[in-house]
Tab-separated table of C-alpha atoms in Angstrom:
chain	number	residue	atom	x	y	z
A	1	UNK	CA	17.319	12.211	25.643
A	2	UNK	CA	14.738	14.220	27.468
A	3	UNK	CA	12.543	16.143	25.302
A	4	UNK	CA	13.533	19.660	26.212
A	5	UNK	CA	17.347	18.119	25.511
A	6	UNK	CA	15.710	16.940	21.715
A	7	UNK	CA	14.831	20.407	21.776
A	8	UNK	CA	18.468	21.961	22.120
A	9	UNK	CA	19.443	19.244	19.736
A	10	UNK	CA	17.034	20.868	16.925
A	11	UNK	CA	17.987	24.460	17.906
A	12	UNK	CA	21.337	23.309	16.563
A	13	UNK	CA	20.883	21.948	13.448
A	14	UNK	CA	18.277	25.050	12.982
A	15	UNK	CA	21.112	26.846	13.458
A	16	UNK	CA	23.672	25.329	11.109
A	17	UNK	CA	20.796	24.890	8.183
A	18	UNK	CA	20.143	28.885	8.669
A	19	UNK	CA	24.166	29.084	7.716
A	20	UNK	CA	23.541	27.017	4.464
A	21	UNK	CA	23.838	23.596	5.404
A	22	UNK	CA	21.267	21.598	4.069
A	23	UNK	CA	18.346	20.282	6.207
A	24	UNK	CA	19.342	16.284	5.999
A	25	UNK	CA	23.069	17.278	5.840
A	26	UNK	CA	22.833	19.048	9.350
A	27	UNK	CA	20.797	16.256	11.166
A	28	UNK	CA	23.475	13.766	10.195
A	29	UNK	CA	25.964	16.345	10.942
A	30	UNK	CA	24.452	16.261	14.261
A	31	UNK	CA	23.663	12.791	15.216
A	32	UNK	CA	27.259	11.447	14.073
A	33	UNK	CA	27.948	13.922	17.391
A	34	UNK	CA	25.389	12.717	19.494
A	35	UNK	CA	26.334	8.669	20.030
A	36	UNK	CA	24.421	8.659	22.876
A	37	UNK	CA	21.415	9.609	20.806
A	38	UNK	CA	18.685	6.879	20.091
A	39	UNK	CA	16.433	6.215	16.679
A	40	UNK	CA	13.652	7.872	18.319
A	41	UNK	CA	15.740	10.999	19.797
A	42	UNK	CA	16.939	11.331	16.193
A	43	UNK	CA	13.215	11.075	15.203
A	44	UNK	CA	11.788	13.275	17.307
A	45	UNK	CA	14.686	15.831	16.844
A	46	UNK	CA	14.107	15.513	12.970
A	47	UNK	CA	10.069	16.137	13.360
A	48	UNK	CA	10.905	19.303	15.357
A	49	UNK	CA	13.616	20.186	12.295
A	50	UNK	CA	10.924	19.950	9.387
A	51	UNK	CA	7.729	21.084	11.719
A	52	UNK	CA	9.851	24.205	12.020
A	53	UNK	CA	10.826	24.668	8.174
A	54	UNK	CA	7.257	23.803	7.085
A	55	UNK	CA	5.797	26.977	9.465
A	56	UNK	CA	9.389	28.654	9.290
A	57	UNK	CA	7.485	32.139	8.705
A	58	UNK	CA	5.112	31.871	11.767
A	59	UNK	CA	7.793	30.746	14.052
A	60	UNK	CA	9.259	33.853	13.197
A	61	UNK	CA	6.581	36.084	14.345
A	62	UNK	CA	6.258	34.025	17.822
A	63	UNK	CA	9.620	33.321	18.380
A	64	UNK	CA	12.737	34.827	16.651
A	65	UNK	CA	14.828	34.232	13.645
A	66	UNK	CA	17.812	32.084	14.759
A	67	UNK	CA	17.184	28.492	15.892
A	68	UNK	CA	16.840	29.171	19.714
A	69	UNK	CA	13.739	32.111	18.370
A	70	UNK	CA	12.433	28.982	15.476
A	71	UNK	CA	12.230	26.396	18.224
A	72	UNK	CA	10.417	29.045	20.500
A	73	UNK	CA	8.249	29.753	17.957
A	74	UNK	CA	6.948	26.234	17.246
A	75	UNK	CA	6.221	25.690	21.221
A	76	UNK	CA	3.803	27.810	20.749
A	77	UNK	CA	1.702	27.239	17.935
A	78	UNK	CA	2.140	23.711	19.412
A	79	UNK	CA	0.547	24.877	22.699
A	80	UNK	CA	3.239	24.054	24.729
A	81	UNK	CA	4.709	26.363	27.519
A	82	UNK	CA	8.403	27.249	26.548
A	83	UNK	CA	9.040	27.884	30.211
A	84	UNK	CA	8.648	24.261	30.928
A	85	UNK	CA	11.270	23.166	28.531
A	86	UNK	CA	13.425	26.171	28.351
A	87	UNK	CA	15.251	25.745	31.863
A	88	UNK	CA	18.366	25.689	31.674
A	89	UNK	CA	18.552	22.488	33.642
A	90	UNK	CA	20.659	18.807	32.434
A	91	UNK	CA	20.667	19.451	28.319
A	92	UNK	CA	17.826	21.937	28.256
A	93	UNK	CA	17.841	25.433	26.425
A	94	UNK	CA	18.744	28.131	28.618
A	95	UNK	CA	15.945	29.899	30.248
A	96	UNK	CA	14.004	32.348	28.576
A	97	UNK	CA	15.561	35.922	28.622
A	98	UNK	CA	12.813	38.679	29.243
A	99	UNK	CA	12.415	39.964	25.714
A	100	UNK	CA	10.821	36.033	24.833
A	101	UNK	CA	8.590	35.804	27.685
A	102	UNK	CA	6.013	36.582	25.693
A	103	UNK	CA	5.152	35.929	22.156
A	104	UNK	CA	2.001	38.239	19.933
A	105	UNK	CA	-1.579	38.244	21.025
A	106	UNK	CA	-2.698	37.395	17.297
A	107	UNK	CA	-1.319	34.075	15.319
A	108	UNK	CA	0.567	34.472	12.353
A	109	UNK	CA	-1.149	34.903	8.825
A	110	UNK	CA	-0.349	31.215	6.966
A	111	UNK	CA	0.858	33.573	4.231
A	112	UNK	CA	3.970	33.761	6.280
A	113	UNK	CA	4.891	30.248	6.029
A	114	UNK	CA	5.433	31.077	2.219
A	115	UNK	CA	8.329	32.947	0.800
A	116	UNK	CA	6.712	36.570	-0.276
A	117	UNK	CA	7.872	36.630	-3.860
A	118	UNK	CA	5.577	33.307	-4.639
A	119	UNK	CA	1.961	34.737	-3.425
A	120	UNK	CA	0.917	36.101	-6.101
A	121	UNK	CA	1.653	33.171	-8.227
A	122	UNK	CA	0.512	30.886	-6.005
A	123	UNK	CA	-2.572	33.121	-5.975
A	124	UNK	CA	-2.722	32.850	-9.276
A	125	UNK	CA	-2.423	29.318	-9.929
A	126	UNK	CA	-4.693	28.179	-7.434
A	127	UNK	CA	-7.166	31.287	-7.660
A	128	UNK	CA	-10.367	29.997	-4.750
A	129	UNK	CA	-7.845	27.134	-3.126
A	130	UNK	CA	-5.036	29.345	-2.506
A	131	UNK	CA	-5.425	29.919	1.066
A	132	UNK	CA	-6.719	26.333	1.972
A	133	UNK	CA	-3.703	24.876	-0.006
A	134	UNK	CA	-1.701	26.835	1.512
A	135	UNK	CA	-2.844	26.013	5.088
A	136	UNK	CA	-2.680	22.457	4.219
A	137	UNK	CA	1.192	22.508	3.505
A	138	UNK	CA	1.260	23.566	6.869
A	139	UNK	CA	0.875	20.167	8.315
A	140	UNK	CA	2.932	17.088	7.621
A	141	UNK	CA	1.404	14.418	4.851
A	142	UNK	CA	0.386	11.297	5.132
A	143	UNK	CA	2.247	7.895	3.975
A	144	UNK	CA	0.633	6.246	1.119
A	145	UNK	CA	1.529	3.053	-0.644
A	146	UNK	CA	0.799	1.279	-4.050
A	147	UNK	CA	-0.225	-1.696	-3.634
A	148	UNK	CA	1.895	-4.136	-6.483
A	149	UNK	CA	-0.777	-5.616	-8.561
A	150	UNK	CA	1.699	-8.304	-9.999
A	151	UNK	CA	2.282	-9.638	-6.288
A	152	UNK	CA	-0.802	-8.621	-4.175
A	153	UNK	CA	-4.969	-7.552	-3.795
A	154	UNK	CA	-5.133	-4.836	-1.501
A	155	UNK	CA	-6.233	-6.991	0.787
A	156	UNK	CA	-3.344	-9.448	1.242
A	157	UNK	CA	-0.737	-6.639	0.998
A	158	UNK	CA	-2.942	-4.985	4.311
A	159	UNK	CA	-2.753	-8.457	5.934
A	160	UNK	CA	0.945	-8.854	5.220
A	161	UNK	CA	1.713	-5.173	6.998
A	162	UNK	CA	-0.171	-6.411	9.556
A	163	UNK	CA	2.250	-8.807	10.769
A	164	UNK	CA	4.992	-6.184	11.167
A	165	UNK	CA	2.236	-3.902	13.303
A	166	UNK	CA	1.924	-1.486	10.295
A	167	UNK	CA	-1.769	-0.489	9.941
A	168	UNK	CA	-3.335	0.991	6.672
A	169	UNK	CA	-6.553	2.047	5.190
A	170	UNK	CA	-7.938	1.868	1.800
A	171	UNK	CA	-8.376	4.919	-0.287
A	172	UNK	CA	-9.823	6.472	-3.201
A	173	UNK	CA	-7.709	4.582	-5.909
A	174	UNK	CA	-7.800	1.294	-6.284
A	175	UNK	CA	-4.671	0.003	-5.300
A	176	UNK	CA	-3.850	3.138	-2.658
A	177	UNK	CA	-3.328	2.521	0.889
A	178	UNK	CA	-2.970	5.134	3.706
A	179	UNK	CA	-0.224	4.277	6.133
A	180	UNK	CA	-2.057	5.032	9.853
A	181	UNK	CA	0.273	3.527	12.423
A	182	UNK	CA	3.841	1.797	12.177
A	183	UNK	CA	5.155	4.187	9.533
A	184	UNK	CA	8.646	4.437	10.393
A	185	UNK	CA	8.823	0.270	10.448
A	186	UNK	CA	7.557	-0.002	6.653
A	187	UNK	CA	11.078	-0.541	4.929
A	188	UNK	CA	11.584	-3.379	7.076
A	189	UNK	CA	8.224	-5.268	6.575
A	190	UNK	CA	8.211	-8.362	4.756
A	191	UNK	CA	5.689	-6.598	2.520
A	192	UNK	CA	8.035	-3.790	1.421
A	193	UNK	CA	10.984	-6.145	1.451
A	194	UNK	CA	8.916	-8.790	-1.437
A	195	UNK	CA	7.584	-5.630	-3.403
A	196	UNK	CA	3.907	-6.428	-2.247
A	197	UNK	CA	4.107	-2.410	-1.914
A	198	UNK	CA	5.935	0.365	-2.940
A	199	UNK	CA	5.970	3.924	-1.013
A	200	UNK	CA	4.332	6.379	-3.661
A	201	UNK	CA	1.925	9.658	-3.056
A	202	UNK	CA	-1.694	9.604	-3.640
A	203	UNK	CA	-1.990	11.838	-5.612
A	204	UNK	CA	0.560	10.737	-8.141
A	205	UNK	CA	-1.066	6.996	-7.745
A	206	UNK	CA	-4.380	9.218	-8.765
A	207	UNK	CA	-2.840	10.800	-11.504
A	208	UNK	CA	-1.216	7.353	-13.046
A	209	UNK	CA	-4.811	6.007	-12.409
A	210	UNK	CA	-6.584	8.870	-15.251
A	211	UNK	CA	-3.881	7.475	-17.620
A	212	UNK	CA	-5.101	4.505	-20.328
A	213	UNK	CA	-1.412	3.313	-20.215
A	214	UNK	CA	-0.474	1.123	-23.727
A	215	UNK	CA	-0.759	-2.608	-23.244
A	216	UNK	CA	1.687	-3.036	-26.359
A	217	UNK	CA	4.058	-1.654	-27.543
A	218	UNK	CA	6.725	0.515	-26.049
A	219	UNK	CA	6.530	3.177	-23.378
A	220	UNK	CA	9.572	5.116	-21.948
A	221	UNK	CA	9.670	6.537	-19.061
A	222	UNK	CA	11.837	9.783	-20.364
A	223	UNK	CA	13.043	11.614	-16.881
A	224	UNK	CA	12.670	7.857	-14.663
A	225	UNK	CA	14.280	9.431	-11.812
A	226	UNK	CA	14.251	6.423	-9.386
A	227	UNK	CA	11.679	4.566	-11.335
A	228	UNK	CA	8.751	4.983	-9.413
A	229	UNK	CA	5.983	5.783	-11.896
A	230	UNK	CA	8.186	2.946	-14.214
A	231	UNK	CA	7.162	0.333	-11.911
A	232	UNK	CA	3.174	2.193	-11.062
A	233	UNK	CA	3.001	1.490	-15.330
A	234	UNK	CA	4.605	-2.117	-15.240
A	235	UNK	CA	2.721	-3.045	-12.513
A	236	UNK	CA	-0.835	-2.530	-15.051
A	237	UNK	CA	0.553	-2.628	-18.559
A	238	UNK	CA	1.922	-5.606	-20.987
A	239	UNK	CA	3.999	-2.975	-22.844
A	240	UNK	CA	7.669	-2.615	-22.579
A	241	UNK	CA	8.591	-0.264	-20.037
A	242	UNK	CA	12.073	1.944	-20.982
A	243	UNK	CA	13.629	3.920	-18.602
A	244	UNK	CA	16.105	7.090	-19.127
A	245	UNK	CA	17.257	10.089	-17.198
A	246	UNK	CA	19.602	12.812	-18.268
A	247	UNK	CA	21.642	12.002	-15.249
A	248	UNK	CA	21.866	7.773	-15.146
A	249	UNK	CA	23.075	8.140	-11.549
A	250	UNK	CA	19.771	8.749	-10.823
A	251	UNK	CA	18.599	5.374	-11.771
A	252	UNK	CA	20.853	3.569	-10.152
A	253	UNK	CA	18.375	1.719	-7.400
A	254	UNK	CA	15.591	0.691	-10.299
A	255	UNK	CA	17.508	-2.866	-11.094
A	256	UNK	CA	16.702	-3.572	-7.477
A	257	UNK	CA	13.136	-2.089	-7.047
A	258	UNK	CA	12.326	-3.912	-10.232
A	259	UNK	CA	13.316	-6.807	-9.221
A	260	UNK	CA	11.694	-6.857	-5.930
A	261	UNK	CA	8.468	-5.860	-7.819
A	262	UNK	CA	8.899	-8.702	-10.214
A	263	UNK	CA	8.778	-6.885	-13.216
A	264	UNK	CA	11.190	-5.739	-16.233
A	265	UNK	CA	12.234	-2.272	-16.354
A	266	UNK	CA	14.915	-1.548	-19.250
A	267	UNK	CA	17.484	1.570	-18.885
A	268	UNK	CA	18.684	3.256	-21.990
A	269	UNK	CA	21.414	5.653	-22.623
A	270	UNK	CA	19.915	6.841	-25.934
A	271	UNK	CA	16.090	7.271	-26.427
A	272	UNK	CA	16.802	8.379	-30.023
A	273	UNK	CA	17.977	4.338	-30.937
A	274	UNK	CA	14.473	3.079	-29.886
A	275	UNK	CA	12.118	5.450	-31.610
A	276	UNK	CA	9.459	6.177	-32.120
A	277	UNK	CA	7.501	5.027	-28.722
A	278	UNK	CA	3.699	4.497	-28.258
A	279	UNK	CA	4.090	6.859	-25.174
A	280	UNK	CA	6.713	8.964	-23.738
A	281	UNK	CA	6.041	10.041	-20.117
A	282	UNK	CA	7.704	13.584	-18.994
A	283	UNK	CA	7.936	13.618	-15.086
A	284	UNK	CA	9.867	17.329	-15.306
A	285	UNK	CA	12.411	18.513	-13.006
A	286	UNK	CA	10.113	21.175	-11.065
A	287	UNK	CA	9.805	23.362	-8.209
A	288	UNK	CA	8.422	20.613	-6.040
A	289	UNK	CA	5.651	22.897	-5.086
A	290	UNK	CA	2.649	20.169	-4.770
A	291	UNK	CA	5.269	18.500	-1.838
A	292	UNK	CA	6.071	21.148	0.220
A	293	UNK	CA	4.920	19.413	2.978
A	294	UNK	CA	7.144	16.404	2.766
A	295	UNK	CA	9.817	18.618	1.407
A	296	UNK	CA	9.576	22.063	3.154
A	297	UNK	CA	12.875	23.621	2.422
A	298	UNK	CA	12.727	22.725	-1.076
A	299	UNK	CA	10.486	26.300	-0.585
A	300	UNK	CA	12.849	28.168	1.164
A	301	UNK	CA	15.444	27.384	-1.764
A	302	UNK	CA	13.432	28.015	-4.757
A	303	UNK	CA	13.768	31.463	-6.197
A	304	UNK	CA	12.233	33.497	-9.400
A	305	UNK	CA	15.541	32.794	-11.293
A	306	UNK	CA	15.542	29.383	-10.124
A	307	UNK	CA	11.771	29.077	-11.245
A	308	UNK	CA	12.215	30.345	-14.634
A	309	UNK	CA	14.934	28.427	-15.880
A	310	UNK	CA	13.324	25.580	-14.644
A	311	UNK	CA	10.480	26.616	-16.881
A	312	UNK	CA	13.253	26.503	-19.582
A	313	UNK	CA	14.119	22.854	-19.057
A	314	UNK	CA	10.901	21.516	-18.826
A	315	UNK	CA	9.616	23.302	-22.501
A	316	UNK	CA	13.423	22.141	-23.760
A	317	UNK	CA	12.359	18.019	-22.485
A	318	UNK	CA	8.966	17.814	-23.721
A	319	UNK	CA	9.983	19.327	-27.069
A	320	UNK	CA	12.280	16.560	-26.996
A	321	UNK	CA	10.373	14.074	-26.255
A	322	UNK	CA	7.729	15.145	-28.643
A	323	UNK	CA	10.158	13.772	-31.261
A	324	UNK	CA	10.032	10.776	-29.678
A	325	UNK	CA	6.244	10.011	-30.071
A	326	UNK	CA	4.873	8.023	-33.080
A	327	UNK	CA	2.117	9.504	-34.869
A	328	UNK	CA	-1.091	8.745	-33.530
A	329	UNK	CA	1.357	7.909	-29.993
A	330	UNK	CA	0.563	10.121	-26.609
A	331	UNK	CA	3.355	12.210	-24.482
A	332	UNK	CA	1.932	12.373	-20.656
A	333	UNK	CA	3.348	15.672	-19.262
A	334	UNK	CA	3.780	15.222	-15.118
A	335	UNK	CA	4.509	17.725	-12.487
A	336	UNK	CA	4.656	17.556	-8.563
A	337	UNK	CA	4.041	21.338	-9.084
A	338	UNK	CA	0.847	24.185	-8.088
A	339	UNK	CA	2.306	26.716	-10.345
A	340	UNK	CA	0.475	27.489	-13.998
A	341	UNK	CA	4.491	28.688	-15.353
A	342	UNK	CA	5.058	24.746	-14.872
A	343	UNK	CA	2.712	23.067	-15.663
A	344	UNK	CA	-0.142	24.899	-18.265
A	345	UNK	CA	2.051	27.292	-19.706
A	346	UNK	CA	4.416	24.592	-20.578
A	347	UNK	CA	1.558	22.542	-22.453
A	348	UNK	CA	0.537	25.250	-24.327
A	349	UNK	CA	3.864	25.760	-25.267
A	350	UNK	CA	3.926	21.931	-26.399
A	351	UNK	CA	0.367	22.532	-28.399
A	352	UNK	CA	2.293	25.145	-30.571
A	353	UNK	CA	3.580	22.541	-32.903
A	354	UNK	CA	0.732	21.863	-35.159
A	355	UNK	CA	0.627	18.339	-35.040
A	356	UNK	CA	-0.172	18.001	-30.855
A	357	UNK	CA	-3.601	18.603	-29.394
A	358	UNK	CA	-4.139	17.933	-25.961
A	359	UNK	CA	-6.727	14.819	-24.638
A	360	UNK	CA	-6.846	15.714	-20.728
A	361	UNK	CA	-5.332	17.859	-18.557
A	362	UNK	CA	-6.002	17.317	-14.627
A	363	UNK	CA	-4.846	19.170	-11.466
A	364	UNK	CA	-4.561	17.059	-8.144
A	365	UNK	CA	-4.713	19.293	-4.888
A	366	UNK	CA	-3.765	18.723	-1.326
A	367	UNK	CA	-5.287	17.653	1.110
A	368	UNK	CA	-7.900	15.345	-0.888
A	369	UNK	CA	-4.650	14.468	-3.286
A	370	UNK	CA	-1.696	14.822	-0.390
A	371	UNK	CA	0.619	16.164	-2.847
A	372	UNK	CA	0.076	18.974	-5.426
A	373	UNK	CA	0.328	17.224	-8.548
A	374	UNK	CA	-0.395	18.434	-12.201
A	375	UNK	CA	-1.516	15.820	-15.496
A	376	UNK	CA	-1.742	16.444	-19.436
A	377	UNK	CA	-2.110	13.863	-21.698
A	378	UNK	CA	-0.979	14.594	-25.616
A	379	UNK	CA	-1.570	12.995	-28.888
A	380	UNK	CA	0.569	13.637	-31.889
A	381	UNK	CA	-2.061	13.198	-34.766
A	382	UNK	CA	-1.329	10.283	-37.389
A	383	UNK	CA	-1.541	6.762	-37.961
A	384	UNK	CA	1.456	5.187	-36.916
């Protein structure tokens, strides 16, 4: 495909996501069309999909609101000359009408690239940072891996990536690596494929790092999702590592990451049978704020309903899983949120019952953290 025809190719999946079809949904939609399509057409045509949702507001301004004005739009904040790939000519847009010849003098406010509804609580969450967080979601983030202490140093897992032409950098946490060049060949490396490394954000590596995990004992893991943070503890900690999710189909792919990492991860149906636990970890369903820009419709979905009964599930888990701390035990309250209503305000709520007080609490903050990501570590007073 040419690159003004990968072009046309995004303006219709633009399209078909504007009339409700999710992002991912619509690409596939799309390439199960396009046979003739290549990985890197359906790369390239997927970079222009998300570059346009995570600056959705700007493109706007310079372009229009359908997929032909999105795609328009993002030419030019990227500098290029829409003239020179709308022509009309092979698989090419059709050429610009008179009306889109010419975009505003002045670029778009990065306010725009945020639904209106959430400034002011992103303003008030992130008070001084606001606009450079903001600006920072702008831009797509990096890839970072964990390095797998049980299988690897840092520097053997580097070597190892090596050999499939993936290059990486050390970072700020120990056993962090930034992913430079050969991204899209990592989950076919040797390295990925023995579980020298798993794929997992900075600044949730960061946040697992200001954690004194339990080296007896039992953890659980209360909302394990995929398992990711499971196998982040396992990977430090002697303890035994449970794993639970209100919705088990969740889980389904830990058995085989957990395997590949060589450790033991154990799934239960009913936390209640194994009380009480050393430490309970709550990684909430959220708003996915903090990872907007590896997940830039997830803003375009969220809504104030949407955000407040969120704010009643994740007050309705940890009070659940407060019951399932010993005394003198810990609950470690996660978020891959920037709002306060998800992250503070649900702590405090936690510190209501009189037996909690809180050890640490610890915001993370793109771009030095990647992701957005919010910490609070509890005790429940007591001798257990």
């Amino acid at each position: 495909m040419t690159p003004a025809a990968r072009v046309a190719a995004a303006i219709e999946v633009l399209d078909r996501w504007l009339d409700g079809v999710p992002a991912e949904k619509a690409l596939t939609g799309w390439a199960r069309g396009a046979r003739y399509a290549g990985s890197k057409d359906r790369a390239a045509v997927r970079d222009h999909v998300y570059d346009v949702l995570r600056r959705k507001g700007a493109c706007e301004v310079l372009g229009g609101v359908d997929g032909r004005g999105l795609m328009l739009g993002l030419l030019r904040l990227q500098g290029v000359d829409p003239v020179t790939v709308f022509t009309g000519e092979g698989h090419a847009p059709v050429p610009l009408c008179d009306a889109e010849q010419h975009g505003p003098d002045a670029s778009p406010d990065i306010w725009r690239d945020v639904p209106d509804w959430l400034h002011q609580p992103l303003r008030e969450s992130l008070g001084a940072h606001a606009a450079d967080v903001v600006g920072t979601l702008q831009a797509r983030a990096p890839l970072y891996l964990r390095v797998n202490a049980r299988k690897a140093s840092v520097n053997q897992a580097q070597e190892r990536l090596l050999e499939d032409v993936i290059k990486t950098e050390a970072c700020q946490v120990e056993m962090a690596l930034r992913v430079t060049d050969g991204d899209r060949r990592l989950r076919q490396s040797s390295a990925y494929l023995d579980g020298l490394v798993e794929i997992q954000d900075l600044s949730v590596q960061m946040a697992c790092a200001a954690v004194d995990w339990p080296q007896r004992g039992k953890v659980l893991d209360y909302c394990a999702g995929g398992g990711g943070k499971a196998l982040a503890i396992a990977a430090v900690s002697d303890a035994q590592v449970l794993v639970h999710d209100a919705f088990p189909a969740r889980m389904s792919d830990i058995p085989a990451r957990a395997a590949r990492a060589g450790v033991t991860l154990t799934t239960i149906s009913r936390p209640e049978d194994r009380e009480p636990y050393d430490l309970v970890l709550c990684d909430v369903p959220c708003s996915g704020s903090g990872t907007w820009r590896r997940d830039p419709e997830a803003k375009w979905r969220l809504t104030p309903e949407r955000l407040a009964e969120l704010g009643q599930v994740q007050r309705r888990i940890v009070k659940q899983a407060q019951a399932l701390v010993r005394p003198g035990g810990r609950l470690v309250y996660m978020t891959c949120s920037l709002l306060d209503a998800e992250n503070q305000a649900v702590v405090d709520a936690a510190l209501s019952a009189p037996e909690w007080n809180v050890l640490t609490t610890a915001r993370f903050l793109p771009p030095e953290a990647s992701d957005g990501f919010f910490l609070a570590v509890l005790r429940r007073n007591g001798n257990g």
